[in-house]
PDB file of C-alpha atoms in Angstrom:
ATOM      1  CA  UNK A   1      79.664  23.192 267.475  1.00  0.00           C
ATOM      2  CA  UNK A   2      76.487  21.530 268.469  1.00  0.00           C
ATOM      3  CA  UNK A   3      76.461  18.051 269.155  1.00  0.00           C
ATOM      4  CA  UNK A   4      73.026  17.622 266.981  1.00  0.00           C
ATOM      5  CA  UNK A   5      74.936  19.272 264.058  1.00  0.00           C
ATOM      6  CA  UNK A   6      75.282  16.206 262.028  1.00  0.00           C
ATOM      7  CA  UNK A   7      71.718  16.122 261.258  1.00  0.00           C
ATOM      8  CA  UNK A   8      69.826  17.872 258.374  1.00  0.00           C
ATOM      9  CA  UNK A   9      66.405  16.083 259.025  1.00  0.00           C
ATOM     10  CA  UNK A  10      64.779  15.835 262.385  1.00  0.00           C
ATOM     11  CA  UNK A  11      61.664  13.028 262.245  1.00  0.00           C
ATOM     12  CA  UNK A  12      58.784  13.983 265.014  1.00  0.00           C
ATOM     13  CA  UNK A  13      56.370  11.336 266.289  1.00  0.00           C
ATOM     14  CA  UNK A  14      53.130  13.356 266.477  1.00  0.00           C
ATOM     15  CA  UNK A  15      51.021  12.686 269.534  1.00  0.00           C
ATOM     16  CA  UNK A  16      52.272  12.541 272.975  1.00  0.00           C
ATOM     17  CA  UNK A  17      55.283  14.378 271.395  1.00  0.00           C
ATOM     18  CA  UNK A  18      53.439  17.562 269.552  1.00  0.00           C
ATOM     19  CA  UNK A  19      49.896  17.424 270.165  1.00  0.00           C
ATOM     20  CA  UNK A  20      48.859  16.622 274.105  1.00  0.00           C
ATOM     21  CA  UNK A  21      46.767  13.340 273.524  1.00  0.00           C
ATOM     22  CA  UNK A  22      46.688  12.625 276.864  1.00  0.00           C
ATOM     23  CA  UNK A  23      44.753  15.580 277.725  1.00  0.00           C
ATOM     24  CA  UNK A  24      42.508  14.676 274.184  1.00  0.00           C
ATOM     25  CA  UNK A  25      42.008  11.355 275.385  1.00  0.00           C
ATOM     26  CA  UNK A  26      40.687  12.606 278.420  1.00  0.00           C
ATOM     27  CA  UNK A  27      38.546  15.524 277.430  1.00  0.00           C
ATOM     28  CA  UNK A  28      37.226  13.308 274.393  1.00  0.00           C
ATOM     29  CA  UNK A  29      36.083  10.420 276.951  1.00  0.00           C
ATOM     30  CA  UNK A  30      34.734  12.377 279.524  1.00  0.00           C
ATOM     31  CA  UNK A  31      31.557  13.304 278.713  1.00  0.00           C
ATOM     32  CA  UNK A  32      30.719   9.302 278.005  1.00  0.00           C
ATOM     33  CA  UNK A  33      32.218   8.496 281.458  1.00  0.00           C
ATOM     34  CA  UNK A  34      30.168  11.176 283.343  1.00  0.00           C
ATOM     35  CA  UNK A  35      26.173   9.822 281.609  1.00  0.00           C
ATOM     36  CA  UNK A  36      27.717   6.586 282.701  1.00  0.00           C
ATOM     37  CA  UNK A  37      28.843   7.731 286.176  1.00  0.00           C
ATOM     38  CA  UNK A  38      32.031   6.074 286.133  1.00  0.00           C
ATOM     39  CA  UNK A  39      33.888   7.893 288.699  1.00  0.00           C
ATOM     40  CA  UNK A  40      37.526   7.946 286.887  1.00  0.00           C
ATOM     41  CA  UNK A  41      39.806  10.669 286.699  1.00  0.00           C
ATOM     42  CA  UNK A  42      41.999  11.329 283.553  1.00  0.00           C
ATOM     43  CA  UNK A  43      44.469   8.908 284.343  1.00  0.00           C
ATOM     44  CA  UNK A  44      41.915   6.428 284.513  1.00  0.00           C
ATOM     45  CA  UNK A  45      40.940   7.716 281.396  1.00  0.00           C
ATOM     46  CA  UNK A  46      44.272   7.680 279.709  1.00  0.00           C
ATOM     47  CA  UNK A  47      45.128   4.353 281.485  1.00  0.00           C
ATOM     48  CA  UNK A  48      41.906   2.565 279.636  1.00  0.00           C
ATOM     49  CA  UNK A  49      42.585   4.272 276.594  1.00  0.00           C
ATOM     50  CA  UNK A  50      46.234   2.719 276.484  1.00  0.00           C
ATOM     51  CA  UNK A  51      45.048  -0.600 277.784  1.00  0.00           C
ATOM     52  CA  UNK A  52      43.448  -1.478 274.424  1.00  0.00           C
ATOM     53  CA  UNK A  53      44.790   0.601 271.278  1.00  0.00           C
ATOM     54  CA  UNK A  54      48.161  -1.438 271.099  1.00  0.00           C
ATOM     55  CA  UNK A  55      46.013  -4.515 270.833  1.00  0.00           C
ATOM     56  CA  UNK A  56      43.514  -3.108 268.243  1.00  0.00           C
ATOM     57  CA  UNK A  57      46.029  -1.526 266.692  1.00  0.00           C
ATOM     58  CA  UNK A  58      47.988  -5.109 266.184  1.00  0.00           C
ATOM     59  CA  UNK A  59      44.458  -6.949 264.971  1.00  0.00           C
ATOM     60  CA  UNK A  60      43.664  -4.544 262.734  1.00  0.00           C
ATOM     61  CA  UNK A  61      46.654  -3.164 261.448  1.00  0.00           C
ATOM     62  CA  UNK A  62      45.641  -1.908 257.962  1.00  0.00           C
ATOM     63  CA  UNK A  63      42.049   0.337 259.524  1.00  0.00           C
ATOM     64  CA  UNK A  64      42.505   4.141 259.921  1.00  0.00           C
ATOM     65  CA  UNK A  65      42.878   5.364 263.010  1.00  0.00           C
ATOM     66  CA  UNK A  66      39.294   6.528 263.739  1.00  0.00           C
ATOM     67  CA  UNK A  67      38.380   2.974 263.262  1.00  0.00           C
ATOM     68  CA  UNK A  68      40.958   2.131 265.946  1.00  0.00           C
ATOM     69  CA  UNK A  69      39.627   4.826 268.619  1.00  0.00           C
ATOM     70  CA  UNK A  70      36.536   3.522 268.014  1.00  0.00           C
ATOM     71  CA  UNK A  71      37.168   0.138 268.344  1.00  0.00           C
ATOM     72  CA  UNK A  72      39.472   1.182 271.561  1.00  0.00           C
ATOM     73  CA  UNK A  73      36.232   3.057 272.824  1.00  0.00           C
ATOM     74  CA  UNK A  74      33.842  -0.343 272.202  1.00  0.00           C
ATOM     75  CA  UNK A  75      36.144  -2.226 274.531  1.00  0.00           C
ATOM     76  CA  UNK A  76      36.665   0.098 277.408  1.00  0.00           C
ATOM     77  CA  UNK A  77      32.843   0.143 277.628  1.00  0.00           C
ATOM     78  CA  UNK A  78      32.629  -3.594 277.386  1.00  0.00           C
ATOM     79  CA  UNK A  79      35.908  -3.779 280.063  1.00  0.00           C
ATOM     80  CA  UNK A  80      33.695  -1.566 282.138  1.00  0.00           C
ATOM     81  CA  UNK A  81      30.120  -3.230 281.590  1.00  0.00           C
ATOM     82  CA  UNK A  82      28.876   0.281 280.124  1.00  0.00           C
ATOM     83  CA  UNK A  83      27.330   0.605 277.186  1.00  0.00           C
ATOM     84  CA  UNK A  84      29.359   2.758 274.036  1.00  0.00           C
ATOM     85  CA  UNK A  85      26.789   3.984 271.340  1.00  0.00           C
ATOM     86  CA  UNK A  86      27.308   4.000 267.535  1.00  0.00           C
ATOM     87  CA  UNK A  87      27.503   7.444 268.129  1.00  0.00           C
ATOM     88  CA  UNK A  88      30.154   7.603 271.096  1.00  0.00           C
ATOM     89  CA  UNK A  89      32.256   5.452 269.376  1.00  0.00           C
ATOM     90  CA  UNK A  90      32.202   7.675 266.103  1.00  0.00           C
ATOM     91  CA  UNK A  91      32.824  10.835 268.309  1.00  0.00           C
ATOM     92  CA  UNK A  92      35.840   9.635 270.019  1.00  0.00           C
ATOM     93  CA  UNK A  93      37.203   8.102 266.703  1.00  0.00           C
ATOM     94  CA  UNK A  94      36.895  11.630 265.231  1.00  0.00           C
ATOM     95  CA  UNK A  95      38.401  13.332 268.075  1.00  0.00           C
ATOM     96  CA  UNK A  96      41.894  13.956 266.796  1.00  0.00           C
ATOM     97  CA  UNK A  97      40.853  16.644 266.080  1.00  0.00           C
ATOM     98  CA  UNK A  98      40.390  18.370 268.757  1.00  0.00           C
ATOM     99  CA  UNK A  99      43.205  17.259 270.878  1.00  0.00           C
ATOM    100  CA  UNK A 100      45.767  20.408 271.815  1.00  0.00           C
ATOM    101  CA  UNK A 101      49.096  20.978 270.800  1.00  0.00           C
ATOM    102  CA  UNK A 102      51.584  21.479 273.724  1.00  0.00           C
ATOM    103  CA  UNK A 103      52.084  25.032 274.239  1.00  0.00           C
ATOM    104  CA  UNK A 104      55.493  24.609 273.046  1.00  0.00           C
ATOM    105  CA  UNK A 105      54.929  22.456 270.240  1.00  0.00           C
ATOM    106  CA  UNK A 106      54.379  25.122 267.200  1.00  0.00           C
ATOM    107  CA  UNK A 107      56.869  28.156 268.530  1.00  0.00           C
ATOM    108  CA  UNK A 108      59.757  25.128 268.682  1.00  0.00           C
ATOM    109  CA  UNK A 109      59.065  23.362 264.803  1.00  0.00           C
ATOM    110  CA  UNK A 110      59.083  27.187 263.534  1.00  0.00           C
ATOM    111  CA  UNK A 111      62.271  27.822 265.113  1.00  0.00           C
ATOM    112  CA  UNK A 112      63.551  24.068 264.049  1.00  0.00           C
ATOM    113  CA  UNK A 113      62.711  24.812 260.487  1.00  0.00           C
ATOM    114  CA  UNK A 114      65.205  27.477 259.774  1.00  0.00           C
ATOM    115  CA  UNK A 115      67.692  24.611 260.012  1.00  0.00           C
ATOM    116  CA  UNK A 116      66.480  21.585 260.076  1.00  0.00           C
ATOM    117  CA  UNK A 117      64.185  19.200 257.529  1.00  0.00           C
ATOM    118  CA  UNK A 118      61.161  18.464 259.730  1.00  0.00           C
ATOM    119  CA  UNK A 119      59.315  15.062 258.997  1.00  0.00           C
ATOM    120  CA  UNK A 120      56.295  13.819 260.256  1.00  0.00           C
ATOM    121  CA  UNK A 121      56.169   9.585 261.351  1.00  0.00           C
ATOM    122  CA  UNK A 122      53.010   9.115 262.919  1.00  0.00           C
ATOM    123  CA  UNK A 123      50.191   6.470 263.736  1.00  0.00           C
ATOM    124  CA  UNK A 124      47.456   8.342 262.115  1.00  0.00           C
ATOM    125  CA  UNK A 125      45.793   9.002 259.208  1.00  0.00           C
ATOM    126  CA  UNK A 126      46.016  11.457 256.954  1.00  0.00           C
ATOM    127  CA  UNK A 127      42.561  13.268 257.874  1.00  0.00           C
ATOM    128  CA  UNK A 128      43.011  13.228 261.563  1.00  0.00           C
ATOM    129  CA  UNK A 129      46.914  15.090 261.279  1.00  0.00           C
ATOM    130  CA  UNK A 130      45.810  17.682 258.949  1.00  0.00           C
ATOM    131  CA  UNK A 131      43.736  19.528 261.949  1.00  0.00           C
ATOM    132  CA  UNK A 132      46.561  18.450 264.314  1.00  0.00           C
ATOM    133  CA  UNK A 133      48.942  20.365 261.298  1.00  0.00           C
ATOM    134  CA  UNK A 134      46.769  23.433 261.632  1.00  0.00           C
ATOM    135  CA  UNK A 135      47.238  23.705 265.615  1.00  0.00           C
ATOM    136  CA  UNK A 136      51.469  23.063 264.724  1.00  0.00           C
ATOM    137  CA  UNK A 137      51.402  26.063 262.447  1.00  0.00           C
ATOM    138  CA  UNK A 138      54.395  24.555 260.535  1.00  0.00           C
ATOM    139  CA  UNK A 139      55.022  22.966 256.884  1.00  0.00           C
ATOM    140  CA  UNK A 140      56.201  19.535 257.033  1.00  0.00           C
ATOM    141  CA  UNK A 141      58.270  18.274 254.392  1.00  0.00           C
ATOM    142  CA  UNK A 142      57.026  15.037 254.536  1.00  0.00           C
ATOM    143  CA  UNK A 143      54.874  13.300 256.475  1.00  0.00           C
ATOM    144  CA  UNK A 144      54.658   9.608 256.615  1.00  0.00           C
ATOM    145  CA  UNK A 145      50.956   8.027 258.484  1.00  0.00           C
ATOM    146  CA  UNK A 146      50.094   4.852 259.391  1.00  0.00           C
ATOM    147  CA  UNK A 147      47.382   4.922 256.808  1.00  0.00           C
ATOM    148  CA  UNK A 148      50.470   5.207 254.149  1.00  0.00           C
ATOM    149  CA  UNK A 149      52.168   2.582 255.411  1.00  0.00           C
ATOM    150  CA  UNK A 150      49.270   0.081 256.218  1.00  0.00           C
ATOM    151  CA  UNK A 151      50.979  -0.899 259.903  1.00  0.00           C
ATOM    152  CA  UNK A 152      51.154   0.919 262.933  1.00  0.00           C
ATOM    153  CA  UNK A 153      54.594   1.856 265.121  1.00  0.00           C
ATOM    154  CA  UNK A 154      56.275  -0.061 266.796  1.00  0.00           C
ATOM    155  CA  UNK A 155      56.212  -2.258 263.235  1.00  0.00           C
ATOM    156  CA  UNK A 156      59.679  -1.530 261.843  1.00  0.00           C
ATOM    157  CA  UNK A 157      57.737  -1.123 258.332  1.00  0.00           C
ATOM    158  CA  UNK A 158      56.870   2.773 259.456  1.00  0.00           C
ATOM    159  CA  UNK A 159      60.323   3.321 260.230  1.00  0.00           C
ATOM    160  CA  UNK A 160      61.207   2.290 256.310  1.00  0.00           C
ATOM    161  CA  UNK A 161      58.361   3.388 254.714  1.00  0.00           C
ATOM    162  CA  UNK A 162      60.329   7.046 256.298  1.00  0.00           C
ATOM    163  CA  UNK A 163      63.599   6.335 254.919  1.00  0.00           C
ATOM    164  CA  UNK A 164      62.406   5.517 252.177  1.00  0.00           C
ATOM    165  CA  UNK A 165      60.561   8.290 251.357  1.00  0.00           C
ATOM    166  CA  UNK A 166      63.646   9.963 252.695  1.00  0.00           C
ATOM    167  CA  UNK A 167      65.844   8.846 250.056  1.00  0.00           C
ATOM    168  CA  UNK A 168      63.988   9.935 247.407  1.00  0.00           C
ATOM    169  CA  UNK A 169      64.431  13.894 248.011  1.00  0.00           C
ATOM    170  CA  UNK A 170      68.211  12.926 248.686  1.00  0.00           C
ATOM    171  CA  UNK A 171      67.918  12.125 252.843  1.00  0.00           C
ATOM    172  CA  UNK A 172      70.454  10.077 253.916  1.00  0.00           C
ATOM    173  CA  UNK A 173      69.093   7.699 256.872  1.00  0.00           C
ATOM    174  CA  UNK A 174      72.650   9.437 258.696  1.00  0.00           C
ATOM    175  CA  UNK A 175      71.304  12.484 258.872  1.00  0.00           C
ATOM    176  CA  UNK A 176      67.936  11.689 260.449  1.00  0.00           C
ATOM    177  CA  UNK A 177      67.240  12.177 263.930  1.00  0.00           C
ATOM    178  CA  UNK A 178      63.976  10.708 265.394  1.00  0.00           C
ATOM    179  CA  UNK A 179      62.112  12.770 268.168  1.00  0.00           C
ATOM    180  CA  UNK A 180      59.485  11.086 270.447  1.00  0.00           C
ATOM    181  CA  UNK A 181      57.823  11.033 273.514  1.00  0.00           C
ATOM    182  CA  UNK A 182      56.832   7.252 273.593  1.00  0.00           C
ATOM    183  CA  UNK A 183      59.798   5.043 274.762  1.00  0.00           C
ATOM    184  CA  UNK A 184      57.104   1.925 273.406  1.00  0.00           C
ATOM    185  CA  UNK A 185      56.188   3.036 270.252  1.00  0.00           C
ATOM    186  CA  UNK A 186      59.117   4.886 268.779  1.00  0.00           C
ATOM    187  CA  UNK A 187      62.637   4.954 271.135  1.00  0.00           C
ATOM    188  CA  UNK A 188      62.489   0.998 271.082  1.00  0.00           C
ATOM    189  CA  UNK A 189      62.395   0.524 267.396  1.00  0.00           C
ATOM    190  CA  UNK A 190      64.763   3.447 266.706  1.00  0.00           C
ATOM    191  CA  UNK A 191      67.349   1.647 269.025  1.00  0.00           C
ATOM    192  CA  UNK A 192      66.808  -1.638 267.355  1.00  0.00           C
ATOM    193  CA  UNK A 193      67.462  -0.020 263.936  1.00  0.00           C
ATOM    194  CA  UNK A 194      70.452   2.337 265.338  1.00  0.00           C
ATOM    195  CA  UNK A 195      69.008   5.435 264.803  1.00  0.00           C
ATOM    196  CA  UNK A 196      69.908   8.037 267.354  1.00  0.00           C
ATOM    197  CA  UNK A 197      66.427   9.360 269.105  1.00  0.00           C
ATOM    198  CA  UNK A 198      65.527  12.410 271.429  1.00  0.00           C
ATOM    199  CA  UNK A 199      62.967  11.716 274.577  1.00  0.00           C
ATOM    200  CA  UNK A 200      60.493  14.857 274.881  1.00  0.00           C
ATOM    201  CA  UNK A 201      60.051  13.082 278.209  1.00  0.00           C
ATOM    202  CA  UNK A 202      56.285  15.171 278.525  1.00  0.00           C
ATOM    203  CA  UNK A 203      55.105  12.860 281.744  1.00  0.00           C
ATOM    204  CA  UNK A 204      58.736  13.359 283.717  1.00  0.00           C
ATOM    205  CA  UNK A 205      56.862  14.904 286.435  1.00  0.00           C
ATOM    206  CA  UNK A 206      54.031  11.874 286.521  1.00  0.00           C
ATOM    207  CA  UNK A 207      54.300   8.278 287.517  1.00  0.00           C
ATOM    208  CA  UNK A 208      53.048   5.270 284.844  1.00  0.00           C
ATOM    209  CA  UNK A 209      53.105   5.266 281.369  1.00  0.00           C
ATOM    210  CA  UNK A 210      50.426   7.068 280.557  1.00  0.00           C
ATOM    211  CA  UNK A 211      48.271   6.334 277.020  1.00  0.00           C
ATOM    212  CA  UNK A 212      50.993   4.198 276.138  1.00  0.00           C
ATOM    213  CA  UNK A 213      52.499   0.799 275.901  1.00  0.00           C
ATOM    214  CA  UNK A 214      55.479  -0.310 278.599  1.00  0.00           C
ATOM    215  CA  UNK A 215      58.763  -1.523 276.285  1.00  0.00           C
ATOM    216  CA  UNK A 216      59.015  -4.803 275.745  1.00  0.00           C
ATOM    217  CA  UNK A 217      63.116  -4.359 276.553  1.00  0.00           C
ATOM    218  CA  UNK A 218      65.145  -1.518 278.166  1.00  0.00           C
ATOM    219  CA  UNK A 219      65.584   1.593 276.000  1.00  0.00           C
ATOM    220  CA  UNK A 220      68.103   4.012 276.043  1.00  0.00           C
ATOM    221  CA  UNK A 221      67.351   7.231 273.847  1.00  0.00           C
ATOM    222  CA  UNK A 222      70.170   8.997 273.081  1.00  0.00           C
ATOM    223  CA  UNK A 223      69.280  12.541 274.342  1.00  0.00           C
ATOM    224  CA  UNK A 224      66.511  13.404 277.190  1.00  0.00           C
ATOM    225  CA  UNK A 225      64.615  16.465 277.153  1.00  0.00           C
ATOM    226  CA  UNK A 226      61.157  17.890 278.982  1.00  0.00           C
ATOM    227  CA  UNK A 227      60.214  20.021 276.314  1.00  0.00           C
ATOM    228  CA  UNK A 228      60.142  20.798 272.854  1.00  0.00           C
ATOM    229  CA  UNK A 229      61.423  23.863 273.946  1.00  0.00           C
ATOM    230  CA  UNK A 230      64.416  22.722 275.430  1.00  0.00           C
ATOM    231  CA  UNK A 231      65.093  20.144 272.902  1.00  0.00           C
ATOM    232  CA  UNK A 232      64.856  23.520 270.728  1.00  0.00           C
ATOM    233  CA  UNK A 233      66.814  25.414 272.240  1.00  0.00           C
ATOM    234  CA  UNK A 234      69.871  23.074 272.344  1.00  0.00           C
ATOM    235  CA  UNK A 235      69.371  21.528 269.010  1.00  0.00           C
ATOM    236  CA  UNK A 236      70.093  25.430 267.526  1.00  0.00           C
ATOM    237  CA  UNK A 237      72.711  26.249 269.771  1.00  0.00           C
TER     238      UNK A 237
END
C-alpha cells in the first residue's frame, strides 16, 4: 500500500509549486528593466522581486495581491534609483496572469483527482488564480486565497482559515496533506502545526532561494520530490 494512502485531501500552494512564477516574475519585469538599462538577468530579477514582497506583504496584510506586486515593483525601482510608472506598477500587479504553469503541473492534478480531494491555499486573490486555474485545467474543490483570509502565508491564520473550510464538507485536518515548493512560506508553518508536507523542490538544480523568503528555522518536509510528476506518480502508486 502506498505510504500517502492515509490521505483523502491533498492542499497545493499555487505559485512556485503549480504555476512557474519565477519565470512570470521575470518575463513580467523585463521589459521595465531593459527602457531602464539595468543589466540584470532573471535571477536578479527574481532575487529583487523576493527582496521586498515578504515585507509588503507583512505591512499590508489585508491589500490584494496586485496591490502587493505593485507596491513590490515601486520599491525595486526606488532600491535601484529607476523610476516605476503608474502604469508599470499596474502591469506587473496584473501579471498573474500571465505567468506559466509548469509543464507538469495540469497532466499531474488531473491524474491526482481521480483519488484525491485537491485544495487550493494560496497568497493570491481570487481574480489573479482564476487565469492561473485556466492554465491548471483542473476543478478545485476548494480554494482558500489570501484575499479570503485577509493575511498572507506564512501567518498560521491561512493554514486555519483551510481547515476550517475543510471541516465543513467533512475533511478531517488527518487526512490533509500540504504540497509546496516554498520551504518559507508553507513547509515552515506546516511543521509548526504538524501537518505532514511534500517539497516539489522546482529550483533543486539552482543555487539561492529564488522569489522567496529564507526560513526563519530549519525545516524538514516530510517527503522531497522534483516534480509534480514524480510526486504524482508515487502518490498513486
Amino acid at each position: 500500500m502506498s505510504e500517502f494512502a492515509r490521505f483523502s485531501t491533498l492542499s497545493f500552494d499555487c505559485y512556485g509549486t503549480l504555476i512557474d512564477w519565477e519565470s512570470g516574475i521575470a518575463h513580467a519585469l523585463r521589459p521595465w528593466a531593459t527602457r531602464n538599462s539595468l543589466d540584470w538577468d532573471d535571477e536578479d530579477l527574481i532575487a529583487a522581486h523576493a527582496r521586498f514582497e515578504t515585507i509588503v506583504q507583512q505591512e499590508h496584510p489585508d491589500s490584494p495581491y496586485p496591490q502587493i506586486l505593485a507596491e513590490v515593483m515601486r520599491r525595486i525601482g526606488h532600491a535601484s534609483g529607476r523610476e516605476v510608472t503608474q502604469e508599470d506598477a499596474a502591469e506587473y500587479g496584473h501579471s498573474v496572469a500571465q505567468w506559466p504553469a509548469f509543464p507538469d503541473s495540469a497532466d499531474a492534478l488531473q491524474a491526482l483527482s481521480e483519488r484525491y480531494r485537491l485544495v487550493i491555499l494560496s497568497n493570491v486573490d481570487r481574480a489573479s488564480f482564476a487565469a492561473s486555474n485556466d492554465r491548471l485545467k483542473v476543478e478545485f474543490d476548494l480554494i482558500v486565497t489570501a484575499e479570503d483570509v485577509g493575511s498572507y502565508k506564512p501567518d498560521p491564520a491561512n493554514f486555519a482559515a483551510m481547515f476550517a473550510a475543510l471541516a465543513e464538507i467533512d475533511v478531517p485536518a488527518g487526512e490533509v496533506l500540504h504540497v509546496a515548493e516554498s520551504l518559507y512560506h508553507d513547509h515552515e508553518p506546516a511543521q509548526q502545526l504538524g501537518m505532514p508536507s511534500v517539497w516539489i523542490h522546482r529550483r533543486h538544480s539552482k543555487v539561492g532561494q529564488g522569489a522567496t523568503a529564507i526560513p526563519t528555522a530549519t525545516v524538514n518536509p516530510t517527503w522531497r520530490f522534483e516534480s509534480m510528476a514524480d510526486f504524482a506518480a508515487a502518490a498513486l502508486s
